[in-house]
mmCIF file of N, CA and C in Angstrom:
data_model
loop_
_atom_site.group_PDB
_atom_site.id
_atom_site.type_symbol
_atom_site.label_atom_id
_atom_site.label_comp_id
_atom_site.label_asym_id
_atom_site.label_seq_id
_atom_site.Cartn_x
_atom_site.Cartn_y
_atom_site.Cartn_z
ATOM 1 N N UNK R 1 -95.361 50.313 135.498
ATOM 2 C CA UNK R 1 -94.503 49.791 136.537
ATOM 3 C C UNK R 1 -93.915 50.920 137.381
ATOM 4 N N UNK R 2 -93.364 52.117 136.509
ATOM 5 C CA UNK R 2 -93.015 53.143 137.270
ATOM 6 C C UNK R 2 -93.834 53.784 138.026
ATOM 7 N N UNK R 3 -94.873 53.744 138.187
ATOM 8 C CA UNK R 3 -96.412 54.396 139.029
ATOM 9 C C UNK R 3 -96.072 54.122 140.158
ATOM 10 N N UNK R 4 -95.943 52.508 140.067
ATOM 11 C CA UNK R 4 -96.100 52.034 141.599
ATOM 12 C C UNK R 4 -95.338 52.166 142.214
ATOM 13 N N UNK R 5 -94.225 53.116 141.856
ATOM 14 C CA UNK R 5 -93.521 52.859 142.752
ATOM 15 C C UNK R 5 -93.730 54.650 143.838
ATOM 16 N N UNK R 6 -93.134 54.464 145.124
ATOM 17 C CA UNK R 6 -93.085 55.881 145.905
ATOM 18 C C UNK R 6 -92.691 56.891 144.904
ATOM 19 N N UNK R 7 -93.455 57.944 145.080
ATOM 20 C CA UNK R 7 -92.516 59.260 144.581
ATOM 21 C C UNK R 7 -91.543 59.425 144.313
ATOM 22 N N UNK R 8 -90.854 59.410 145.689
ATOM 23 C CA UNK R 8 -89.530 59.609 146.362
ATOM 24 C C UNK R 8 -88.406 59.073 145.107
ATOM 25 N N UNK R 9 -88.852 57.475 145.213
ATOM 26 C CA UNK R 9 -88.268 56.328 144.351
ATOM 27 C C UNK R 9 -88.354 57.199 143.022
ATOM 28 N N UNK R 10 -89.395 57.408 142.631
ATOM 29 C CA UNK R 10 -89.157 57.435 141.157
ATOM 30 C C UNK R 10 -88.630 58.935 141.253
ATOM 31 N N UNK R 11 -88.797 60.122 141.212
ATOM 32 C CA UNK R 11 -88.595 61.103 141.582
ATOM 33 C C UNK R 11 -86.573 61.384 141.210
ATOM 34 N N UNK R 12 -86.329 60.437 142.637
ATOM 35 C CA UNK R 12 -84.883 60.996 142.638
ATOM 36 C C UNK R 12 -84.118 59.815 141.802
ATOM 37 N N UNK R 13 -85.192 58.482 141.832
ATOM 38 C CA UNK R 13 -84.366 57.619 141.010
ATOM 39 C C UNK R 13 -83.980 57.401 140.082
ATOM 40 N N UNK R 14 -85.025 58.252 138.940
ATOM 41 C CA UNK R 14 -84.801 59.330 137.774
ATOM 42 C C UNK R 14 -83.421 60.109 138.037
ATOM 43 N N UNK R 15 -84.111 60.822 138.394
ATOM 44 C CA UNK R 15 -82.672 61.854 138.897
ATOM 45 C C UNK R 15 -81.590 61.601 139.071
ATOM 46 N N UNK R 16 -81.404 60.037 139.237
ATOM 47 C CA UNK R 16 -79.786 59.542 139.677
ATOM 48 C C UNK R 16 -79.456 59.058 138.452
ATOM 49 N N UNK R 17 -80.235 58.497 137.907
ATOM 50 C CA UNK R 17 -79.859 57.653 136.885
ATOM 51 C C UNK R 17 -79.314 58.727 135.710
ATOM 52 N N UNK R 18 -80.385 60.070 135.983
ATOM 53 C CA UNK R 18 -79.881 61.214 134.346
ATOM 54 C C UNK R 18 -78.564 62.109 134.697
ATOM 55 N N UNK R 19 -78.240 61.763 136.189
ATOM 56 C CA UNK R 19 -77.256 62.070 136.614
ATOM 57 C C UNK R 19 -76.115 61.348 135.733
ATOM 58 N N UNK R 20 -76.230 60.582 136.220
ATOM 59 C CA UNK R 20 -75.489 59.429 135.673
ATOM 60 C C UNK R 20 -74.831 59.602 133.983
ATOM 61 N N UNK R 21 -75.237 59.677 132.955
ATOM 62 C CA UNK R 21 -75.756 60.033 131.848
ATOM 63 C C UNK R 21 -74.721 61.057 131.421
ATOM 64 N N UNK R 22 -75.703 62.279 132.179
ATOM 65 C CA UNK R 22 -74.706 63.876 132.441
ATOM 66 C C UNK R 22 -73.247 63.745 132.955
ATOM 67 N N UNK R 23 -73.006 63.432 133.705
ATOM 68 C CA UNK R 23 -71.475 63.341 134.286
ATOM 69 C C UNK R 23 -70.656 62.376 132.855
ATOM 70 N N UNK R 24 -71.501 61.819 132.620
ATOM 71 C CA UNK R 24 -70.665 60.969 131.459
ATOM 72 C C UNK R 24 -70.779 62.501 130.711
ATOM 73 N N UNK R 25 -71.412 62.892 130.104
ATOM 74 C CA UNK R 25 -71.512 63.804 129.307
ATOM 75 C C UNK R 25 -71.091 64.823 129.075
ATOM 76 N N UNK R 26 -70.779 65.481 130.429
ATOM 77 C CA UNK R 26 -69.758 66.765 130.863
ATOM 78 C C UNK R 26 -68.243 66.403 130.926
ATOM 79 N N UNK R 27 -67.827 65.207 131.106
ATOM 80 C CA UNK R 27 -66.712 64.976 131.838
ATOM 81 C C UNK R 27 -65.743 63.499 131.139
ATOM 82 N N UNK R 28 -66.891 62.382 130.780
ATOM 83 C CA UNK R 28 -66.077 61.862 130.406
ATOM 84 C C UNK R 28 -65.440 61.899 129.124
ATOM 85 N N UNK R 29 -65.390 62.807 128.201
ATOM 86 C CA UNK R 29 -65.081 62.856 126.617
ATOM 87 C C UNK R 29 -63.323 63.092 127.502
ATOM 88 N N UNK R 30 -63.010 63.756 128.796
ATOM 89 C CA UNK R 30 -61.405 64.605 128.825
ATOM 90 C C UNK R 30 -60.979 63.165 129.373
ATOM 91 N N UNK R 31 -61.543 62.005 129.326
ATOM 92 C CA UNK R 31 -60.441 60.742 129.462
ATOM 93 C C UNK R 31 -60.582 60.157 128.024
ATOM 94 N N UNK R 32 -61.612 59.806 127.308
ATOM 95 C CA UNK R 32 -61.779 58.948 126.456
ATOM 96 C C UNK R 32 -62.058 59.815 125.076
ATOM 97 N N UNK R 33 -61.883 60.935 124.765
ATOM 98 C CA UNK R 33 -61.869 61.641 123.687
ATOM 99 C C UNK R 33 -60.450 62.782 123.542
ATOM 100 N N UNK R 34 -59.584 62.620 124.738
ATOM 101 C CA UNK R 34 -58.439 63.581 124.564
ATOM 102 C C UNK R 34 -58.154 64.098 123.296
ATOM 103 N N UNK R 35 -57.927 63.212 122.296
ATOM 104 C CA UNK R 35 -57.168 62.839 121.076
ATOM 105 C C UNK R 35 -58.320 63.979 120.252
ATOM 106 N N UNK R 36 -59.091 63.893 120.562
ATOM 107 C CA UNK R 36 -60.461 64.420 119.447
ATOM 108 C C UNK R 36 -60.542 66.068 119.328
ATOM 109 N N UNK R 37 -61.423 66.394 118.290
ATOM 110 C CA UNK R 37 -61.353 68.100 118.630
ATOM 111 C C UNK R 37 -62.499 68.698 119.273
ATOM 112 N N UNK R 38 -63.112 69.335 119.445
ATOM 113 C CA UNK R 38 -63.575 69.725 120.961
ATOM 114 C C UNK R 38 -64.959 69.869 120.203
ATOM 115 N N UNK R 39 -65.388 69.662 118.970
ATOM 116 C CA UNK R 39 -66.649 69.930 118.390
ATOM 117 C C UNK R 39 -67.279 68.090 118.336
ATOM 118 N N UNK R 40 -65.798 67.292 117.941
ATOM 119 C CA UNK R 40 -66.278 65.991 118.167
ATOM 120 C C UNK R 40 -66.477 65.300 119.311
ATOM 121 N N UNK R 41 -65.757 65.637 120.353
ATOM 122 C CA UNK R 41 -66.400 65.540 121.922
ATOM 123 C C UNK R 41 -67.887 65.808 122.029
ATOM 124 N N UNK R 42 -68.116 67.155 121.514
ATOM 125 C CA UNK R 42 -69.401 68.080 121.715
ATOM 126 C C UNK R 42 -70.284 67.041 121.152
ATOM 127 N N UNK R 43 -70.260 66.375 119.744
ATOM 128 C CA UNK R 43 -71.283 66.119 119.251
ATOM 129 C C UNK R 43 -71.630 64.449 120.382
ATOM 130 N N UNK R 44 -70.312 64.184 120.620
ATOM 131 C CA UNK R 44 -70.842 62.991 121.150
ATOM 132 C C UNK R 44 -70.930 63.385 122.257
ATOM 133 N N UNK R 45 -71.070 64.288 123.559
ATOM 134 C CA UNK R 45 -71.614 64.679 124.535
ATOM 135 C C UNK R 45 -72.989 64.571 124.563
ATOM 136 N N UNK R 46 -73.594 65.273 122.833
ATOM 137 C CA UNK R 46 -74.726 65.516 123.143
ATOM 138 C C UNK R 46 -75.794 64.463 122.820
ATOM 139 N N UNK R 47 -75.048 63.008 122.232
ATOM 140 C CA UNK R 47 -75.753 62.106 121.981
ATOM 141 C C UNK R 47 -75.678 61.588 123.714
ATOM 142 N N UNK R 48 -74.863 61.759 124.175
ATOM 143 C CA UNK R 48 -74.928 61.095 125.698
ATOM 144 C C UNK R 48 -76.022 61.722 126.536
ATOM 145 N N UNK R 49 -76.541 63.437 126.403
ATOM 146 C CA UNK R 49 -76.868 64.247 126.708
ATOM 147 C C UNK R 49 -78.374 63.953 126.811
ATOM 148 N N UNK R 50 -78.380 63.398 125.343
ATOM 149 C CA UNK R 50 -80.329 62.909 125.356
ATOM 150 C C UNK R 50 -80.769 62.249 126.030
ATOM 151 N N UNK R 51 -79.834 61.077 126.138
ATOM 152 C CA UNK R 51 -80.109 59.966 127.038
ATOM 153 C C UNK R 51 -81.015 60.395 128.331
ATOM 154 N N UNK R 52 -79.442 61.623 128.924
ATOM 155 C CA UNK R 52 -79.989 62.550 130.046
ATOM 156 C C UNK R 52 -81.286 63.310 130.546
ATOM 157 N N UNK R 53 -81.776 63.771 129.481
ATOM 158 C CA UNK R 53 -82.768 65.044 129.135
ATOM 159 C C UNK R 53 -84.265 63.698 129.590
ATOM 160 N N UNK R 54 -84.029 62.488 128.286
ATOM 161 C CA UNK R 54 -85.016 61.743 128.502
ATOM 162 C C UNK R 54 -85.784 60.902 129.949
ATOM 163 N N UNK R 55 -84.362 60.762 130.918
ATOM 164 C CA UNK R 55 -84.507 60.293 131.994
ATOM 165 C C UNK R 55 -85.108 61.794 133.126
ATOM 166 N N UNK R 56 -84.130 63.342 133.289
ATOM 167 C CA UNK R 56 -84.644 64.174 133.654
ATOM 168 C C UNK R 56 -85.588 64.718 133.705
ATOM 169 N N UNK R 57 -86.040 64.903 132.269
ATOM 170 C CA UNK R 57 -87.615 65.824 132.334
ATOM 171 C C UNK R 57 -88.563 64.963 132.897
ATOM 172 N N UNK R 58 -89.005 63.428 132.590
ATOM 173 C CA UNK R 58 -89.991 63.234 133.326
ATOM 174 C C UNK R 58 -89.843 62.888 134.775
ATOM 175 N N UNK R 59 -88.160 62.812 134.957
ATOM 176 C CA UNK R 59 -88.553 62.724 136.956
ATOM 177 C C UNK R 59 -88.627 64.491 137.203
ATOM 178 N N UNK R 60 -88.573 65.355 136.773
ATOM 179 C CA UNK R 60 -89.072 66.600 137.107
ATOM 180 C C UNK R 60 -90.027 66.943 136.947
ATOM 181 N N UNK R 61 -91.281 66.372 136.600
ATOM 182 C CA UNK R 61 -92.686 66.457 135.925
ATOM 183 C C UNK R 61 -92.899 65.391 136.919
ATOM 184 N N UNK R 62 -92.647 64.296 137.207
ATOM 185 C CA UNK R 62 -93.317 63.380 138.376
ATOM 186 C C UNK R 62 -93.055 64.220 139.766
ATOM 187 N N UNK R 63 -92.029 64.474 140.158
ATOM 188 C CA UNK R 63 -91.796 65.065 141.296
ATOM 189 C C UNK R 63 -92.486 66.456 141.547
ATOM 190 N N UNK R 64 -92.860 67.798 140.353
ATOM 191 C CA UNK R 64 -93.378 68.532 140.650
ATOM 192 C C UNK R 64 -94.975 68.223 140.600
ATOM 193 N N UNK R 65 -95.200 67.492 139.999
ATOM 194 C CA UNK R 65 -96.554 66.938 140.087
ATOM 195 C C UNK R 65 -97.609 66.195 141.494
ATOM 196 N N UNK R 66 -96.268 65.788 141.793
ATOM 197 C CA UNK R 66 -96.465 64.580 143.277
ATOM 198 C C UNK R 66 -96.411 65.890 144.599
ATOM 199 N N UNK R 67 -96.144 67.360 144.125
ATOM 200 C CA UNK R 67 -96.129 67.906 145.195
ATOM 201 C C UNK R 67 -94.573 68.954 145.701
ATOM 202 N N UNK R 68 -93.275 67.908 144.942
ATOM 203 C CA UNK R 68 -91.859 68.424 145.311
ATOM 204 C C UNK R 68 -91.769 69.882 144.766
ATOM 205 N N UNK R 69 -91.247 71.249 145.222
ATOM 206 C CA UNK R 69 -91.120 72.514 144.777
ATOM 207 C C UNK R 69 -90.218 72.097 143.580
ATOM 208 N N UNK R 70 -90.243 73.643 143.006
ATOM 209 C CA UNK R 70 -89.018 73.933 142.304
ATOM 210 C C UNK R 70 -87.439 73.864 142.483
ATOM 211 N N UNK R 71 -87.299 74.456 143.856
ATOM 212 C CA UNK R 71 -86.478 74.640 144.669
ATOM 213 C C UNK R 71 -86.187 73.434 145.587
ATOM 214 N N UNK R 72 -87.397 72.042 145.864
ATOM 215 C CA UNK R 72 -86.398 71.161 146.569
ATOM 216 C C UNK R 72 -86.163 70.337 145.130
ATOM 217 N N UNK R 73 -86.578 70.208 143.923
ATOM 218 C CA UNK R 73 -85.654 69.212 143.203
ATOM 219 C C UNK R 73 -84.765 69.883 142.303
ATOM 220 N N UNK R 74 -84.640 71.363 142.430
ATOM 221 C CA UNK R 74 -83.398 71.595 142.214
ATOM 222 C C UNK R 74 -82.114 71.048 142.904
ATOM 223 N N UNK R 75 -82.170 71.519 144.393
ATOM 224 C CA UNK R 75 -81.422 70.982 145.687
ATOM 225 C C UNK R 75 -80.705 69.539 145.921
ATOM 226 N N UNK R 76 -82.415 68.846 145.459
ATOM 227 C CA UNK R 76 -81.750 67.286 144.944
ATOM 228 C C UNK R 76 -81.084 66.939 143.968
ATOM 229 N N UNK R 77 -81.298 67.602 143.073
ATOM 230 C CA UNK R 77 -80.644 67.542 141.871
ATOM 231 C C UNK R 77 -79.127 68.294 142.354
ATOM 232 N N UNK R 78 -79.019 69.149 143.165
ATOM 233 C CA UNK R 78 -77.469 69.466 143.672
ATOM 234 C C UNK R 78 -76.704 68.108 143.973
ATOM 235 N N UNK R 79 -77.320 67.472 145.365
ATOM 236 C CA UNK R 79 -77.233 66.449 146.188
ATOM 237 C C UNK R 79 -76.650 65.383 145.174
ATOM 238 N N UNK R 80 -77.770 64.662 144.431
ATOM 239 C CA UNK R 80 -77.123 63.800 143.841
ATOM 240 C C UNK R 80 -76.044 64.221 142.480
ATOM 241 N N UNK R 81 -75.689 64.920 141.699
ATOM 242 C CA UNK R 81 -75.064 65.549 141.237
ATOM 243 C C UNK R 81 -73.349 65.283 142.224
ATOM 244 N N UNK R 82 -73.535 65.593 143.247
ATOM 245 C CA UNK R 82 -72.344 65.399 144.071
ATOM 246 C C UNK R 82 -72.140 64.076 144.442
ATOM 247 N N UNK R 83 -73.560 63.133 144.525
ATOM 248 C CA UNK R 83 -73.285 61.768 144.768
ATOM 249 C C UNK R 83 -73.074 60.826 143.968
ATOM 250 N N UNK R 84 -72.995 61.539 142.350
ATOM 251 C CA UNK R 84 -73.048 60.774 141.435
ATOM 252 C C UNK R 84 -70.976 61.408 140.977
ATOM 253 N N UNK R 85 -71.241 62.368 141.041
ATOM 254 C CA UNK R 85 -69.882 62.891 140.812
ATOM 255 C C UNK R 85 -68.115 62.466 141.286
ATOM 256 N N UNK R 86 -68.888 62.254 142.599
ATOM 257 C CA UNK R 86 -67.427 61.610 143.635
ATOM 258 C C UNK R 86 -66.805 60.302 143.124
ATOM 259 N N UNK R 87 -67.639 59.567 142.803
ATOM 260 C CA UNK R 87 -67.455 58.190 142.626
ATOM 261 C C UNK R 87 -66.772 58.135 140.642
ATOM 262 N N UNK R 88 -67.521 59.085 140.027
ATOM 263 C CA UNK R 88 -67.181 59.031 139.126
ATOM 264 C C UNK R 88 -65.418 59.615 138.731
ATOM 265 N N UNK R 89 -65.337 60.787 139.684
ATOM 266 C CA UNK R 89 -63.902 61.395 139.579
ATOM 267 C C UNK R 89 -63.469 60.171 139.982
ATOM 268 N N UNK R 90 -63.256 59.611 140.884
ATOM 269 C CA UNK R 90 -62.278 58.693 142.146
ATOM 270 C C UNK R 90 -61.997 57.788 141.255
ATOM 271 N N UNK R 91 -63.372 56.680 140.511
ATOM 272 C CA UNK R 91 -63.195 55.439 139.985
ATOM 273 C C UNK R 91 -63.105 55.378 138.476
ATOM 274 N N UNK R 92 -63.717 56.346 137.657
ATOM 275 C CA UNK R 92 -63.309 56.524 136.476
ATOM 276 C C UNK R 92 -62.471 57.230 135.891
ATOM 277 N N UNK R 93 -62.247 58.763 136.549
ATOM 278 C CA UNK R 93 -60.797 59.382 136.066
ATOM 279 C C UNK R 93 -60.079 59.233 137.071
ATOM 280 N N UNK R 94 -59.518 58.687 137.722
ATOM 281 C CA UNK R 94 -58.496 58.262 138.601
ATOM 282 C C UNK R 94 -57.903 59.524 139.503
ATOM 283 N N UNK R 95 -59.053 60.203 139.913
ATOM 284 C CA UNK R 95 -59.052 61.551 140.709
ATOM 285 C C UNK R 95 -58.965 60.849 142.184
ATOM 286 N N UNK R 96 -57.926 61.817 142.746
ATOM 287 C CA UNK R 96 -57.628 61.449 144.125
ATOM 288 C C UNK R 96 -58.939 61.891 144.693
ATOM 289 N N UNK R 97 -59.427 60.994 145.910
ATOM 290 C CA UNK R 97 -60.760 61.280 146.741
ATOM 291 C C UNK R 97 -59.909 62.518 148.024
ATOM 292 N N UNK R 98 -60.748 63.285 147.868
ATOM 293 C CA UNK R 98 -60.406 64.600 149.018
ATOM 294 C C UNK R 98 -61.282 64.538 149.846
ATOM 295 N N UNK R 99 -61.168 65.172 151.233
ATOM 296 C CA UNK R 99 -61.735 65.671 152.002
ATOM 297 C C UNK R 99 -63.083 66.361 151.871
ATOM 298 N N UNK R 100 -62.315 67.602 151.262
ATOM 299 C CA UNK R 100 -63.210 68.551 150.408
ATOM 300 C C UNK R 100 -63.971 68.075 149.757
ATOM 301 N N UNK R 101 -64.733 66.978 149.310
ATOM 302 C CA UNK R 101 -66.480 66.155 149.082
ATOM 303 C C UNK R 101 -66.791 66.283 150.187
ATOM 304 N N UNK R 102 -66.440 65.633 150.807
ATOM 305 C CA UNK R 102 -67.215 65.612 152.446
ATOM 306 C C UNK R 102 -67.886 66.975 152.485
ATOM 307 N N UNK R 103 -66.526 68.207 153.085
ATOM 308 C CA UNK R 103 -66.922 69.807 153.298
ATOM 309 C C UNK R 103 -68.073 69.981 152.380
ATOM 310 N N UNK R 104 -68.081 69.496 150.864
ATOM 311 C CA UNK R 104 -69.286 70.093 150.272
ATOM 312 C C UNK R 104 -70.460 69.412 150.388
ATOM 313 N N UNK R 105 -70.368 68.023 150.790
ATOM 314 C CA UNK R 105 -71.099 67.178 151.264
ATOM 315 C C UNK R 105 -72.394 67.611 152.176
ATOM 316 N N UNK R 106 -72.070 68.257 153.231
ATOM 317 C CA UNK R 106 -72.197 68.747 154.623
ATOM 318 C C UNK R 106 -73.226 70.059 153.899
ATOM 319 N N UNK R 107 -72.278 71.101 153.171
ATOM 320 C CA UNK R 107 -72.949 72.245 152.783
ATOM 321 C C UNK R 107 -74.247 72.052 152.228
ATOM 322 N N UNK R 108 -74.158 71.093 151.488
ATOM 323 C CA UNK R 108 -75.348 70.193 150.225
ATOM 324 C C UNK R 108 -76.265 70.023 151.571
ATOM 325 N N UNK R 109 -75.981 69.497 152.230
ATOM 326 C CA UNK R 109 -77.030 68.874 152.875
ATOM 327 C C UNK R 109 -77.815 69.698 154.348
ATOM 328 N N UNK R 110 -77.194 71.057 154.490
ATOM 329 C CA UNK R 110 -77.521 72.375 155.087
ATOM 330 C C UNK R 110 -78.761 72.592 154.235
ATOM 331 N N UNK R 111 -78.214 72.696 152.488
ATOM 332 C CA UNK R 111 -79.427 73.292 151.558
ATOM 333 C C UNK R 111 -80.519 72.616 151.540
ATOM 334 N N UNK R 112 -80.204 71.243 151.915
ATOM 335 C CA UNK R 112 -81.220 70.306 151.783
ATOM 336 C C UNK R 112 -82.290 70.446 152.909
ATOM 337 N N UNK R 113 -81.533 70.853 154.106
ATOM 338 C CA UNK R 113 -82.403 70.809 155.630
ATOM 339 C C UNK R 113 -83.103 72.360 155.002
ATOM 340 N N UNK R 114 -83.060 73.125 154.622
ATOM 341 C CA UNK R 114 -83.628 74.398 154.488
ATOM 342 C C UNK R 114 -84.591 74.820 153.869
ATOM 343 N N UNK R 115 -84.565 73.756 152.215
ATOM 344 C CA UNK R 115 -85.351 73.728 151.536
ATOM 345 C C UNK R 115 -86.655 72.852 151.414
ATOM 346 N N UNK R 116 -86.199 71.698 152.180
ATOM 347 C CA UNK R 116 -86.961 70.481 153.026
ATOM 348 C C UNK R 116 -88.020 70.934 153.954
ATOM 349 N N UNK R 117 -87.376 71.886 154.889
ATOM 350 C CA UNK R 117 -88.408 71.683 156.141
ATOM 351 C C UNK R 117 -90.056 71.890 155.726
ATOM 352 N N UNK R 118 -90.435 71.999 156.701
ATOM 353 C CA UNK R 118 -91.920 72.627 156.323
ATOM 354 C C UNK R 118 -92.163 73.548 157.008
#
C-alpha cells in the first residue's frame, strides 16, 4: 500500500509521523514524568524512541533510494522537526506561541530553497 503512494508522500510522511514519536520522546517525559528520576524518563524515552527509529529509517531508505540527497532529507527532517515541534510546545506543554517560530520558520525554509534547487 505504501508503494503506491508518491515519494514525496511516503518519504516525508514517514518523516512526520517519526517526528511525531521523537518530540514525544525528547520532551514529553518534563510534563508527564517530572516526579520520576531521569534514568526512568530515559528508559521510557527510549521505548517511545523505537517507535521513532522504526518509522525513520525506512522513510530515509525510501527517500534516498527514490533519488532525495543526504542533505535534502536531512533539511526536511529540520523543516518538519519545527513543524511538528510548534504545535507540540503550544498545545501540549502549554508553551506560549512566539514570533520567533515564524523567524526560524523563514530560516528553515532559506535551507530548504538551497538544498532543493537544482
Amino acid at each position: 500500500m505504501l508503494s503506491k503512494l508518491p515519494l514525496a508522500v511516503q518519504t516525508f510522511g514517514l518523516l512526520t509521523l517519526s517526528n511525531l514519536f521523537m518530540t514525544f520522546a525528547w520532551y514529553g517525559h518534563l510534563k508527564h514524568q517530572a516526579g520520576k528520576t531521569w534514568w526512568m524518563a530515559a528508559f521510557a524515552s527510549w521505548g517511545i524512541a523505537l517507535f521513532e527509529y522504526l518509522l525513520q529509517v525506512p522513510a530515509n531508505r525510501i527517500g534516498y533510494a527514490g533519488g532525495y540527497s543526504l542533505a535534502q532529507l536531512k533539511i526536511a527532517q529540520e523543516v518538519i522537526t519545527l513543524a511538528v515541534f510548534v504545535p507540540f510546545a503550544v498545545f501540549f506543554m502549554d508553551q506560549p506561541l512566539k514570533l520567533d517560530y515564524l523567524w526560524a520558520g523563514f530560516c528553515l525554509l532559506g535551507a530548504v530553497y538551497f538544498i532543493f534547487r537544482g
